[in-house]
Tab-separated table of C-alpha atoms and ligand atoms in Angstrom:
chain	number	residue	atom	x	y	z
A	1	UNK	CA	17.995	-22.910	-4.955
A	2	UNK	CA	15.892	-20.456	-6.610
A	3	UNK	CA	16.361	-16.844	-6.448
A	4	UNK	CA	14.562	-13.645	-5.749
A	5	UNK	CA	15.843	-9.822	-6.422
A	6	UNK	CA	14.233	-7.856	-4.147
A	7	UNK	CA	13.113	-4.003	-5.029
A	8	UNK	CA	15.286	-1.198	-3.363
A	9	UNK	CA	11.432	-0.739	-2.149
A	10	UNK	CA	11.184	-3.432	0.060
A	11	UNK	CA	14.722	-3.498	0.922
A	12	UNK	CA	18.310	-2.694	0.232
A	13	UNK	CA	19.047	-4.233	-3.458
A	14	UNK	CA	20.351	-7.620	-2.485
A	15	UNK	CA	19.940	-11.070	-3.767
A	16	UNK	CA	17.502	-13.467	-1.010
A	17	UNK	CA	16.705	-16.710	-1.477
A	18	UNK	CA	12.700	-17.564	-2.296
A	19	UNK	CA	12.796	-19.722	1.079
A	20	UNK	CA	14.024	-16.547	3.409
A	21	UNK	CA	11.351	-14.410	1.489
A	22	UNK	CA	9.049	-16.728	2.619
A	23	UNK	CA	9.731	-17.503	6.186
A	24	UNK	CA	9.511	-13.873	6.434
A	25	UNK	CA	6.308	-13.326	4.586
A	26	UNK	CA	5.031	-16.082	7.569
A	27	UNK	CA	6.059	-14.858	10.170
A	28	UNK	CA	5.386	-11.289	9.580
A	29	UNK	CA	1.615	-12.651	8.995
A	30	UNK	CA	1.726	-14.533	12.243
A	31	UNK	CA	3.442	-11.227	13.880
A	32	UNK	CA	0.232	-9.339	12.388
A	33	UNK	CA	-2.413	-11.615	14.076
A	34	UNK	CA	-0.927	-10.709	17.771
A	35	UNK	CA	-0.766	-6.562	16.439
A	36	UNK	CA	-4.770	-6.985	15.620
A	37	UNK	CA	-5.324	-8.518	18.426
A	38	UNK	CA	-4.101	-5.906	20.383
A	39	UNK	CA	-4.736	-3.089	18.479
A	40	UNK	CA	-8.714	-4.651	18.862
A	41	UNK	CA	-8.043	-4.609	22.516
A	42	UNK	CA	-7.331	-0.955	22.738
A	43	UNK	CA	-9.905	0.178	20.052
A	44	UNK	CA	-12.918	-1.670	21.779
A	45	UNK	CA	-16.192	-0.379	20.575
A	46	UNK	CA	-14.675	2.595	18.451
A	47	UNK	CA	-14.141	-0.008	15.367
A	48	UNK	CA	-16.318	-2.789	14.212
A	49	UNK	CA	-15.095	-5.010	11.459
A	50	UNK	CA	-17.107	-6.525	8.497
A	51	UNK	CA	-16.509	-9.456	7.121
A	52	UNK	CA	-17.703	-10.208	3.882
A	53	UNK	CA	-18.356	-14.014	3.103
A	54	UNK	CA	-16.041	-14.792	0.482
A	55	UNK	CA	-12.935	-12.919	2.353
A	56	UNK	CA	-10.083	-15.494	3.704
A	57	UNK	CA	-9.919	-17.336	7.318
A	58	UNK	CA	-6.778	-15.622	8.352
A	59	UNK	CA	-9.129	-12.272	8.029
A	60	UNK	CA	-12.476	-12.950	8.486
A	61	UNK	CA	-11.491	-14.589	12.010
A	62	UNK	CA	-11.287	-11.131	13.551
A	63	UNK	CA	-14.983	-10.088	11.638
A	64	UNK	CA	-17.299	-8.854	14.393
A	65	UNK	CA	-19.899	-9.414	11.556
A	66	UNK	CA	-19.484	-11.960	8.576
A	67	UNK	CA	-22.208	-11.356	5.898
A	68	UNK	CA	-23.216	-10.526	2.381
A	69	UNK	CA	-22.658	-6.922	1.322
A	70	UNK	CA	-25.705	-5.581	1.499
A	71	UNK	CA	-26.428	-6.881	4.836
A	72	UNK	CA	-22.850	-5.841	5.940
A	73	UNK	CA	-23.765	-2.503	5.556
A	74	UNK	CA	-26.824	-2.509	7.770
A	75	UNK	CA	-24.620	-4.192	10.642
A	76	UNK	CA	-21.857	-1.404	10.138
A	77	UNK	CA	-24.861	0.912	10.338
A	78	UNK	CA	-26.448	-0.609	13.555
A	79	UNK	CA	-24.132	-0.207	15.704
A	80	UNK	CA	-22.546	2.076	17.713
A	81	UNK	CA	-18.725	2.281	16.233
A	82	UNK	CA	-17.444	5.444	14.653
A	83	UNK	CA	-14.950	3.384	12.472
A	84	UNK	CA	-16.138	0.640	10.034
A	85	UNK	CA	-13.366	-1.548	8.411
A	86	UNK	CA	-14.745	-3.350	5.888
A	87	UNK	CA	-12.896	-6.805	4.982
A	88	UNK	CA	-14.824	-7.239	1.341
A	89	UNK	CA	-13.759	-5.472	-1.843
A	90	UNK	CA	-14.540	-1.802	-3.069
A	91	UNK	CA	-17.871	-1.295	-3.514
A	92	UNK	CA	-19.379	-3.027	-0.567
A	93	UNK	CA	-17.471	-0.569	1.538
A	94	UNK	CA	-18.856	2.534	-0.686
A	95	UNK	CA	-22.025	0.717	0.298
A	96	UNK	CA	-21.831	0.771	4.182
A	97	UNK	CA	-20.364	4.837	3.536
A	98	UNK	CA	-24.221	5.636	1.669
A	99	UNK	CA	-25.529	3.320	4.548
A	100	UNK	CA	-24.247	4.471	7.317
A	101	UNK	CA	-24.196	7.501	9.752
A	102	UNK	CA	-22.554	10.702	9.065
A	103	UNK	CA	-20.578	10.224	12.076
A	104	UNK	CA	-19.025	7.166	11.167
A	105	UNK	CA	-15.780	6.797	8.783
A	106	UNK	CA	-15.050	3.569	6.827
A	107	UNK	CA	-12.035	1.909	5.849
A	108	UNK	CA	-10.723	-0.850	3.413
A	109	UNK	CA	-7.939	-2.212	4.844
A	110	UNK	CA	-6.621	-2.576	1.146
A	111	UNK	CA	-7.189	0.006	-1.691
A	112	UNK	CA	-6.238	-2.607	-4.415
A	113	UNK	CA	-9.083	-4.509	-3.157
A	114	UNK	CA	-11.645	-4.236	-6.533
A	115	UNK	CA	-14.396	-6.357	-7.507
A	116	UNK	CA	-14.087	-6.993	-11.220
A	117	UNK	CA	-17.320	-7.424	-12.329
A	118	UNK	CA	-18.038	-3.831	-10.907
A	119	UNK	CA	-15.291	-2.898	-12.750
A	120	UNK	CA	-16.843	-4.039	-16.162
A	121	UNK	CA	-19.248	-1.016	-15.998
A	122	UNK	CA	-18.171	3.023	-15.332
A	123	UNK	CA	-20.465	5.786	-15.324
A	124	UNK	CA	-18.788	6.942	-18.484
A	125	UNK	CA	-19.944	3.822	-20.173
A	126	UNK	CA	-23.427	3.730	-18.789
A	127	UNK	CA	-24.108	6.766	-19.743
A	128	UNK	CA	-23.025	6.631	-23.303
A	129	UNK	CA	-25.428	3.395	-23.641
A	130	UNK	CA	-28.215	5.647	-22.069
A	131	UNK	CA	-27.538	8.204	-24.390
A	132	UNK	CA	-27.773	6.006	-27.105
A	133	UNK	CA	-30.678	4.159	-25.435
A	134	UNK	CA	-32.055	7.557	-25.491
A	135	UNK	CA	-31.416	7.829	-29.865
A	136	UNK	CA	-33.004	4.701	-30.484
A	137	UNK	CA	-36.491	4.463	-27.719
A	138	UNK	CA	-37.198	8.473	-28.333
A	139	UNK	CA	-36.456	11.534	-26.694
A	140	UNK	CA	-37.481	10.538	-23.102
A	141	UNK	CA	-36.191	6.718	-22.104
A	142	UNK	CA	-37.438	7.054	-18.449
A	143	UNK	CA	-40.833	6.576	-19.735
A	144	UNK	CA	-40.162	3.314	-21.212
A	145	UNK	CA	-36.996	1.793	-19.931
A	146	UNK	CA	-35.830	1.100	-16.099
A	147	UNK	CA	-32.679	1.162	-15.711
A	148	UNK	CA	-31.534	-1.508	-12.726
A	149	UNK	CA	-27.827	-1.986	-10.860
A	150	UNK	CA	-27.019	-4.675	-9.113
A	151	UNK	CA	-25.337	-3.978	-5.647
A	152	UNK	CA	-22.309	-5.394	-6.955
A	153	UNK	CA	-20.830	-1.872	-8.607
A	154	UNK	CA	-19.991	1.149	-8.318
A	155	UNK	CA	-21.538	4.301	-6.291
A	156	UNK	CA	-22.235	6.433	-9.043
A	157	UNK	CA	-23.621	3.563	-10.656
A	158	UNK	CA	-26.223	3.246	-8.192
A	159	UNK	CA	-26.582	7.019	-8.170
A	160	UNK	CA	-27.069	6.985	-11.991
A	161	UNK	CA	-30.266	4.856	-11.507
A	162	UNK	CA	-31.233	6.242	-8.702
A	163	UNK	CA	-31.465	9.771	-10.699
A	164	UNK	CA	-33.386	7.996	-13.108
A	165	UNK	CA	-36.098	6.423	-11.280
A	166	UNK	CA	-34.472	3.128	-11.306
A	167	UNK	CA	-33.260	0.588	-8.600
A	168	UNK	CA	-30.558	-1.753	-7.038
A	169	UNK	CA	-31.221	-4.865	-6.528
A	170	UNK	CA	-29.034	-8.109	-5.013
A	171	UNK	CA	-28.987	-11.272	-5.376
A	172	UNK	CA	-31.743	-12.151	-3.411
A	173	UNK	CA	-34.597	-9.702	-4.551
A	174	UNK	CA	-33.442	-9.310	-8.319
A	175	UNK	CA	-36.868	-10.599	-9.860
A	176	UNK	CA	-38.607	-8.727	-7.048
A	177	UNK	CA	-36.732	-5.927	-8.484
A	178	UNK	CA	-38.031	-7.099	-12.174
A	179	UNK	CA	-41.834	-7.469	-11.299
A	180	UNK	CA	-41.301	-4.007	-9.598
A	181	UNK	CA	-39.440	-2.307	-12.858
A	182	UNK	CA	-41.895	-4.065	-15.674
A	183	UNK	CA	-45.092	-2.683	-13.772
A	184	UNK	CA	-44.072	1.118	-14.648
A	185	UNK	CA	-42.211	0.415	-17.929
A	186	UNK	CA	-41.954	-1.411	-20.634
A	187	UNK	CA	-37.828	-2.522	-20.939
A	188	UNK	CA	-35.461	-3.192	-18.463
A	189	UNK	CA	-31.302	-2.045	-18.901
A	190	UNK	CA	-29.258	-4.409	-16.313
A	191	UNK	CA	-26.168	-3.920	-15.252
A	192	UNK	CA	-23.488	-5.072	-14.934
A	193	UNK	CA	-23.884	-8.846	-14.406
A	194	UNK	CA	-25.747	-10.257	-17.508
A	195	UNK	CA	-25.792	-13.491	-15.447
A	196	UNK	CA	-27.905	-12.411	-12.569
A	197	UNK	CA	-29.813	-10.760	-15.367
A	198	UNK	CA	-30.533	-13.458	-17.944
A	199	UNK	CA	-30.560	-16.346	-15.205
A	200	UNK	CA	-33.591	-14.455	-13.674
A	201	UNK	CA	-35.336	-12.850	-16.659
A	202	UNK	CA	-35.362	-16.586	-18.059
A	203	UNK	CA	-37.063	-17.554	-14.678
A	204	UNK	CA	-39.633	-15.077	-15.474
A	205	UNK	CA	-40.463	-16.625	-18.607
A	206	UNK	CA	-39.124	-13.768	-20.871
A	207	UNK	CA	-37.683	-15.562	-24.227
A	208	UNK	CA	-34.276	-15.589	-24.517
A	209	UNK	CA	-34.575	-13.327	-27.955
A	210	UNK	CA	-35.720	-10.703	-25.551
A	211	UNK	CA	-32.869	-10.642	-23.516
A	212	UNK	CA	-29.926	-8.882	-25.855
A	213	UNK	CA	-26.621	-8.193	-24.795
A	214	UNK	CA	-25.191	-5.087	-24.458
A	215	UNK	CA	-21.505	-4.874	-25.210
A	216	UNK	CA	-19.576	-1.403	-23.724
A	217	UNK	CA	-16.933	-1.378	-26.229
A	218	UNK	CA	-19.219	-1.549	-29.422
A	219	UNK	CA	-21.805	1.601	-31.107
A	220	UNK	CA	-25.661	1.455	-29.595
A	221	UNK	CA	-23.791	-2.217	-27.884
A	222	UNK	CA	-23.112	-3.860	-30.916
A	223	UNK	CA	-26.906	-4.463	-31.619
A	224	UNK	CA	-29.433	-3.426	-34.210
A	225	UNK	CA	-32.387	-0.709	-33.699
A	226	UNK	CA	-34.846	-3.564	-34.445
A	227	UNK	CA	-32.817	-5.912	-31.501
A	228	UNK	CA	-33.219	-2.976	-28.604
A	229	UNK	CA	-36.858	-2.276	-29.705
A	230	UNK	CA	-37.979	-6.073	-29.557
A	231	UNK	CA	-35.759	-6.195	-26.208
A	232	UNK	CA	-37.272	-6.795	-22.508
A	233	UNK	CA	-34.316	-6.473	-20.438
A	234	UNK	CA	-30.741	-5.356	-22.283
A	235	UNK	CA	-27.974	-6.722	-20.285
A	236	UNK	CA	-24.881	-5.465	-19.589
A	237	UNK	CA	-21.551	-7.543	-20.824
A	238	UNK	CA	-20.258	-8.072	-17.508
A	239	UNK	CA	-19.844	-10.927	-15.303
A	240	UNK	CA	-17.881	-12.536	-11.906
A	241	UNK	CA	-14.550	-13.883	-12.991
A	242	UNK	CA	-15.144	-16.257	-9.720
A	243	UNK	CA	-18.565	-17.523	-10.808
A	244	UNK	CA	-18.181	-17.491	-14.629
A	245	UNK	CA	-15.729	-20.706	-14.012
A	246	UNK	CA	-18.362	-23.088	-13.160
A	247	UNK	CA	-19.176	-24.852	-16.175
A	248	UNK	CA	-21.837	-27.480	-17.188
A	249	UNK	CA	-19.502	-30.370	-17.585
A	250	UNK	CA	-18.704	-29.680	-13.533
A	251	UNK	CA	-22.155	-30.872	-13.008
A	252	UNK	CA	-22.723	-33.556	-15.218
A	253	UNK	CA	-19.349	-35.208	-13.522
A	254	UNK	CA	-20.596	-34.634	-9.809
A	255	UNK	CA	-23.867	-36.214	-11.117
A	256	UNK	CA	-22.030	-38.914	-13.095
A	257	UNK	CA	-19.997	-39.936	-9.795
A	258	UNK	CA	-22.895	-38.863	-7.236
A	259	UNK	CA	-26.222	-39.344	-8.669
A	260	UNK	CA	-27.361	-38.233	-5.297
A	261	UNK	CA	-25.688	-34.807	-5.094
A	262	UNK	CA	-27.692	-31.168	-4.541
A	263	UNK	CA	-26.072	-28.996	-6.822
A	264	UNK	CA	-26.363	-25.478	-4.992
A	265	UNK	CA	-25.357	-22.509	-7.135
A	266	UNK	CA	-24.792	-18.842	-7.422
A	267	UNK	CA	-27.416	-16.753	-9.748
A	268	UNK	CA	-23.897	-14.842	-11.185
A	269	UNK	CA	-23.243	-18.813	-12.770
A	270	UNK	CA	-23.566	-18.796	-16.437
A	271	UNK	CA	-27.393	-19.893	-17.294
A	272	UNK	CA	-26.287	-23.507	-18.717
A	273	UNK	CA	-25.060	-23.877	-15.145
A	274	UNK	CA	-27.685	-22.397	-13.293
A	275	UNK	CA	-30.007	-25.231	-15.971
A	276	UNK	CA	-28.452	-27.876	-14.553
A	277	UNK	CA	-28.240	-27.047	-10.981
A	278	UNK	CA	-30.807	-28.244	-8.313
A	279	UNK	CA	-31.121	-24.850	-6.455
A	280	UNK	CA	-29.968	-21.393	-6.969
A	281	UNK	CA	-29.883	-18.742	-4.869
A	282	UNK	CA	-27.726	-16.150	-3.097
A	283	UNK	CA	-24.835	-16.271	-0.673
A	284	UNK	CA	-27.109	-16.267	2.366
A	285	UNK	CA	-29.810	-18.751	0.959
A	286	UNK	CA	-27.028	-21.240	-0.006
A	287	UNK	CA	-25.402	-21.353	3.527
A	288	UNK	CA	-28.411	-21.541	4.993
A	289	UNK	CA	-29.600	-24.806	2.827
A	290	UNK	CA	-26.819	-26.127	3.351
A	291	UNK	CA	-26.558	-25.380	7.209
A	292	UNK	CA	-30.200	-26.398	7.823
A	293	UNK	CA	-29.484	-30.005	5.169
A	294	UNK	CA	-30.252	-33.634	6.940
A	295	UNK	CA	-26.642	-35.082	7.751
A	296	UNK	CA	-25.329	-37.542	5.294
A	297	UNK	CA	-26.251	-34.991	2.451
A	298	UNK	CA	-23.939	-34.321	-0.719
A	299	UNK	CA	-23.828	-30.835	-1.924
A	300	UNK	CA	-21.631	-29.644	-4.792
A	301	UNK	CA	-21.675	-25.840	-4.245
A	302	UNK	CA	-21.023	-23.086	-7.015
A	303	UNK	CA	-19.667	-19.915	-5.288
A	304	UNK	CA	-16.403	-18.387	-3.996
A	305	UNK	CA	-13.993	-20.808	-2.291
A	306	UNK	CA	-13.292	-19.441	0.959
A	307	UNK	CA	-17.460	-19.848	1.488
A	308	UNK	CA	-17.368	-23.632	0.340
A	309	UNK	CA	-14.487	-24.282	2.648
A	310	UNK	CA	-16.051	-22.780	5.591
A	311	UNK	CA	-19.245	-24.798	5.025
A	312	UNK	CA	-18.031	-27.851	4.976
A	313	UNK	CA	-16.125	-27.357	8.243
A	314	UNK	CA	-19.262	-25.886	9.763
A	315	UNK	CA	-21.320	-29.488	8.121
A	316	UNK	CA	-18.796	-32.217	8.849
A	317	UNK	CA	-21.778	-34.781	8.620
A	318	UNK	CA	-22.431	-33.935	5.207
A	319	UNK	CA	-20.049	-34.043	1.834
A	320	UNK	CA	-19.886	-30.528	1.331
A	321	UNK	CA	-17.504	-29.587	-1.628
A	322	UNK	CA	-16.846	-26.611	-4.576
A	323	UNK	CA	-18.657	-27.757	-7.625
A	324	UNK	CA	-15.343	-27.086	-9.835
A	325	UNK	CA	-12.092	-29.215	-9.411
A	326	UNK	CA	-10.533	-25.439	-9.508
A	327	UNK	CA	-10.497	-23.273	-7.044
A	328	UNK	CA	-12.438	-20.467	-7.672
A	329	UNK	CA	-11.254	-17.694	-5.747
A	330	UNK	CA	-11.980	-13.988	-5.323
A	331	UNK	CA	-8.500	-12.992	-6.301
A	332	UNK	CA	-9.274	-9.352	-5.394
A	333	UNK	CA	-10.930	-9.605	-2.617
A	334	UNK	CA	-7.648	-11.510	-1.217
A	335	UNK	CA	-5.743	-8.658	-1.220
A	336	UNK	CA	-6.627	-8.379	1.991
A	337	UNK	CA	-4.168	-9.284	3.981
A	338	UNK	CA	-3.866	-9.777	7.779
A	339	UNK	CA	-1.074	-7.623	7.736
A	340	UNK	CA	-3.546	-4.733	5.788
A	341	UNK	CA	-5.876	-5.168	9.052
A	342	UNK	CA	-3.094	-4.602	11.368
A	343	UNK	CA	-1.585	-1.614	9.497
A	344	UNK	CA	-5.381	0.396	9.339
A	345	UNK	CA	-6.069	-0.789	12.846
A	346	UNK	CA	-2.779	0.443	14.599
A	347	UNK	CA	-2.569	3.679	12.414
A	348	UNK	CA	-6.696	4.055	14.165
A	349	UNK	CA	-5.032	3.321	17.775
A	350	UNK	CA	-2.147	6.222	16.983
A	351	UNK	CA	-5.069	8.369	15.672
A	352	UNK	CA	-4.324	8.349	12.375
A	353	UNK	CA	-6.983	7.028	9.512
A	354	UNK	CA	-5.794	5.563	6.589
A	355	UNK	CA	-7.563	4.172	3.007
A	356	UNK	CA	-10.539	5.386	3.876
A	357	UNK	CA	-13.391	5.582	1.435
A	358	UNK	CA	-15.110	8.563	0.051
A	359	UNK	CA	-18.488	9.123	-1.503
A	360	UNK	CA	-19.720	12.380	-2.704
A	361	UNK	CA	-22.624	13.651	-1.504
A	362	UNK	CA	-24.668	14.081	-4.896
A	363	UNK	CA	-23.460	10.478	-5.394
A	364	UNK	CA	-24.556	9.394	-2.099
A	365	UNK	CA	-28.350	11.262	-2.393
A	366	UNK	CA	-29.086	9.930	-5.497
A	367	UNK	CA	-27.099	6.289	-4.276
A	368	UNK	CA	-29.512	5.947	-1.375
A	369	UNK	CA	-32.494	7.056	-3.130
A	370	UNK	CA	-32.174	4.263	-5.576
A	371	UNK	CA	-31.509	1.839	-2.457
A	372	UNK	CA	-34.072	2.840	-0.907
A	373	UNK	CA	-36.657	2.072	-3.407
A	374	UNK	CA	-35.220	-1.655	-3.239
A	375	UNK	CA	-35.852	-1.756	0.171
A	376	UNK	CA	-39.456	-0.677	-0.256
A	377	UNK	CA	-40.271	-3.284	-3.116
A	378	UNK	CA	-42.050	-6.208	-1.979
A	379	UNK	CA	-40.014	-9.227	-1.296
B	401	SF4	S1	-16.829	-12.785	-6.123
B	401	SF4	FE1	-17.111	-11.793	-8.131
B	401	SF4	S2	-18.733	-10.251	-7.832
B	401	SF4	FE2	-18.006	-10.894	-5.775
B	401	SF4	S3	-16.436	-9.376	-5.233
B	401	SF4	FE3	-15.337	-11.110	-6.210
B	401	SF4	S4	-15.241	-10.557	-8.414
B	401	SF4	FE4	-16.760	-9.210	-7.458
């Protein structure tokens, strides 16, 4: 029988079996769905929780809203709640903080709960590349290069553009956010998915030559003067660890097998992917395809696991399955745990808020300035 030592942490030092640690592990999860439940009960309208898309059943079952994080935030916003627990990773619920009302606090019911593509870029790092942006275009890069974050990072991140006459943009509206950026300047530095970037830069018809990659960790990004002068957009090295799995061989075997499958996929999938797929679009626009499909349809979906699964319970007349024979899963954004929702929802009910999520105000002006340009570019 295998063995587990136990920290003095989580209990006296003493030798458990892995069986006992898991029978515990269970039923302290199935313990925390009654403590939410009642914990809900008592809270009413004070709390509404968010529930991002890609988050896990045992979670997002309690989600008064389930969503994409952009549009999370606006629900969190629109109603009347003064707490906000956000089920989704870091970043979204920095998001619903620059969204929302002063009045209202939010909460992640899991500070280890990251998003590692946000994680690829810091404001240190961004700022050194502007800097040396700066050395290469002249002494003033606003006037010829917009620089463009994708929701998907950090607040100060979206403040940085946001100081600098720049956007955010999601999945959805990227190339509206594109058209917007090339009609007042001449380049374009993405961050930090180069996916999102290159996969709709390409759809624009700019060359891939003019598309040059921007790595953090090298001088002026590891590229030549002559490279970032003959550039369009410069993309930040980043990407989704959950997306970047998807491969092309995935879809030339669902094709091979099912020469009538729709191959749906994410715009963070590398571009050979996103080549070989049917349709690409965001979150939203691939559940509602796939939602809205004739019945007896095949779809082979790229995108987070816990989405896929969901879908095909919701489509049980169609074949509805995850492109990959892996599952691709949002590792960080299942830290989550039912137990984390019942610990920040009964410390709420004793009065007491925990992991809740700051934003600095300078951070937040210049956040929701650059938000609110994307809101007022044409969709
Ligand atoms: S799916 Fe990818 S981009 Fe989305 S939160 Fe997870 S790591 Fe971040």
């Amino acid at each position: 029988m295998a063995e587990l030592l136990l920290s003095p942490a989580h209990v006296e030092t003493e030798t458990v079996s892995a069986e006992t640690v898991d029978e515990t592990l269970i039923e302290q999860e199935v313990a925390a769905m009654e403590r939410i439940k009642r914990a809900r009960e008592t809270l009413g309208d004070q709390v509404v929780i968010l529930g991002h898309h890609y988050q896990r059943d045992e979670v997002v079952q309690f989600a008064d809203f389930q969503g994409d994080s952009y549009q999370l935030s606006k629900e969190g916003a629109s109603v009347a709640a003064k707490y906000i627990v956000f089920a989704g990773v870091h970043f979204m619920a920095e998001s619903a903080v620059i969204l929302g009302r002063p009045d209202q606090v939010v909460i992640l019911p899991n500070m280890q709960a990251g998003c590692s593509m946000a994680d690829m870029a810091n404001a240190e790092q961004v700022l050194t590349a502007w800097e040396e942006l700066e050395q290469v275009l002249g002494d003033d890069p606003t006037n010829q290069i917009m620089p463009i974050t994708y929701m998907n990072s950090a607040a100060n991140l979206k403040a940085f553009v946001g100081a600098r006459g720049g956007t955010v943009c999601t999945s959805s509206n990227a190339r509206g956010a594109l058209d917007w950026a090339f009609a007042q300047r001449e380049k374009v530095f993405f961050f930090p998915d180069q996916h999102l970037g290159r996969n709709t830069g390409k759809a624009m018809g700019i060359p891939l030559d003019q598309m040059v990659l921007w790595n953090p960790f090298k001088p002026f990004g590891g590229l030549t003067d002559a490279q970032i002068l003959n550039a369009k957009i410069i993309l930040w090295q980043g990407h989704c660890s959950v997306h970047q799995q998807f491969r092309p061989a995935h879809v030339d075997a669902w094709r091979k097998h099912h020469p009538d499958v729709n191959v749906i996929v994410h715009p963070e999938c590398m571009m050979d992917v996103v080549d070989k797929a049917d349709l690409v679009g965001s979150t939203s626009y691939i559940v509602n395809t796939i939602n809205r499909a004739p019945a007896g349809s095949k779809w082979a979906v790229g995108t987070e696991i816990h989405l896929v699964n969901r879908l095909k319970h919701a489509n049980p007349d169609k074949l509805v399955q995850l492109l990959s024979p892996f599952a691709c899963l949002c590792a960080t954004m299942y830290r989550i745990s039912p137990l984390d929702l019942a610990n920040v929802l009964e410390n709420l009910v004793e009065g007491r808020v925990i992991n809740q999520i700051f934003v600095p105000d300078d951070i937040q002006r210049n956040a929701k300035l650059a938000l609110d340009r994307m809101l007022a570019i044409p969709k």
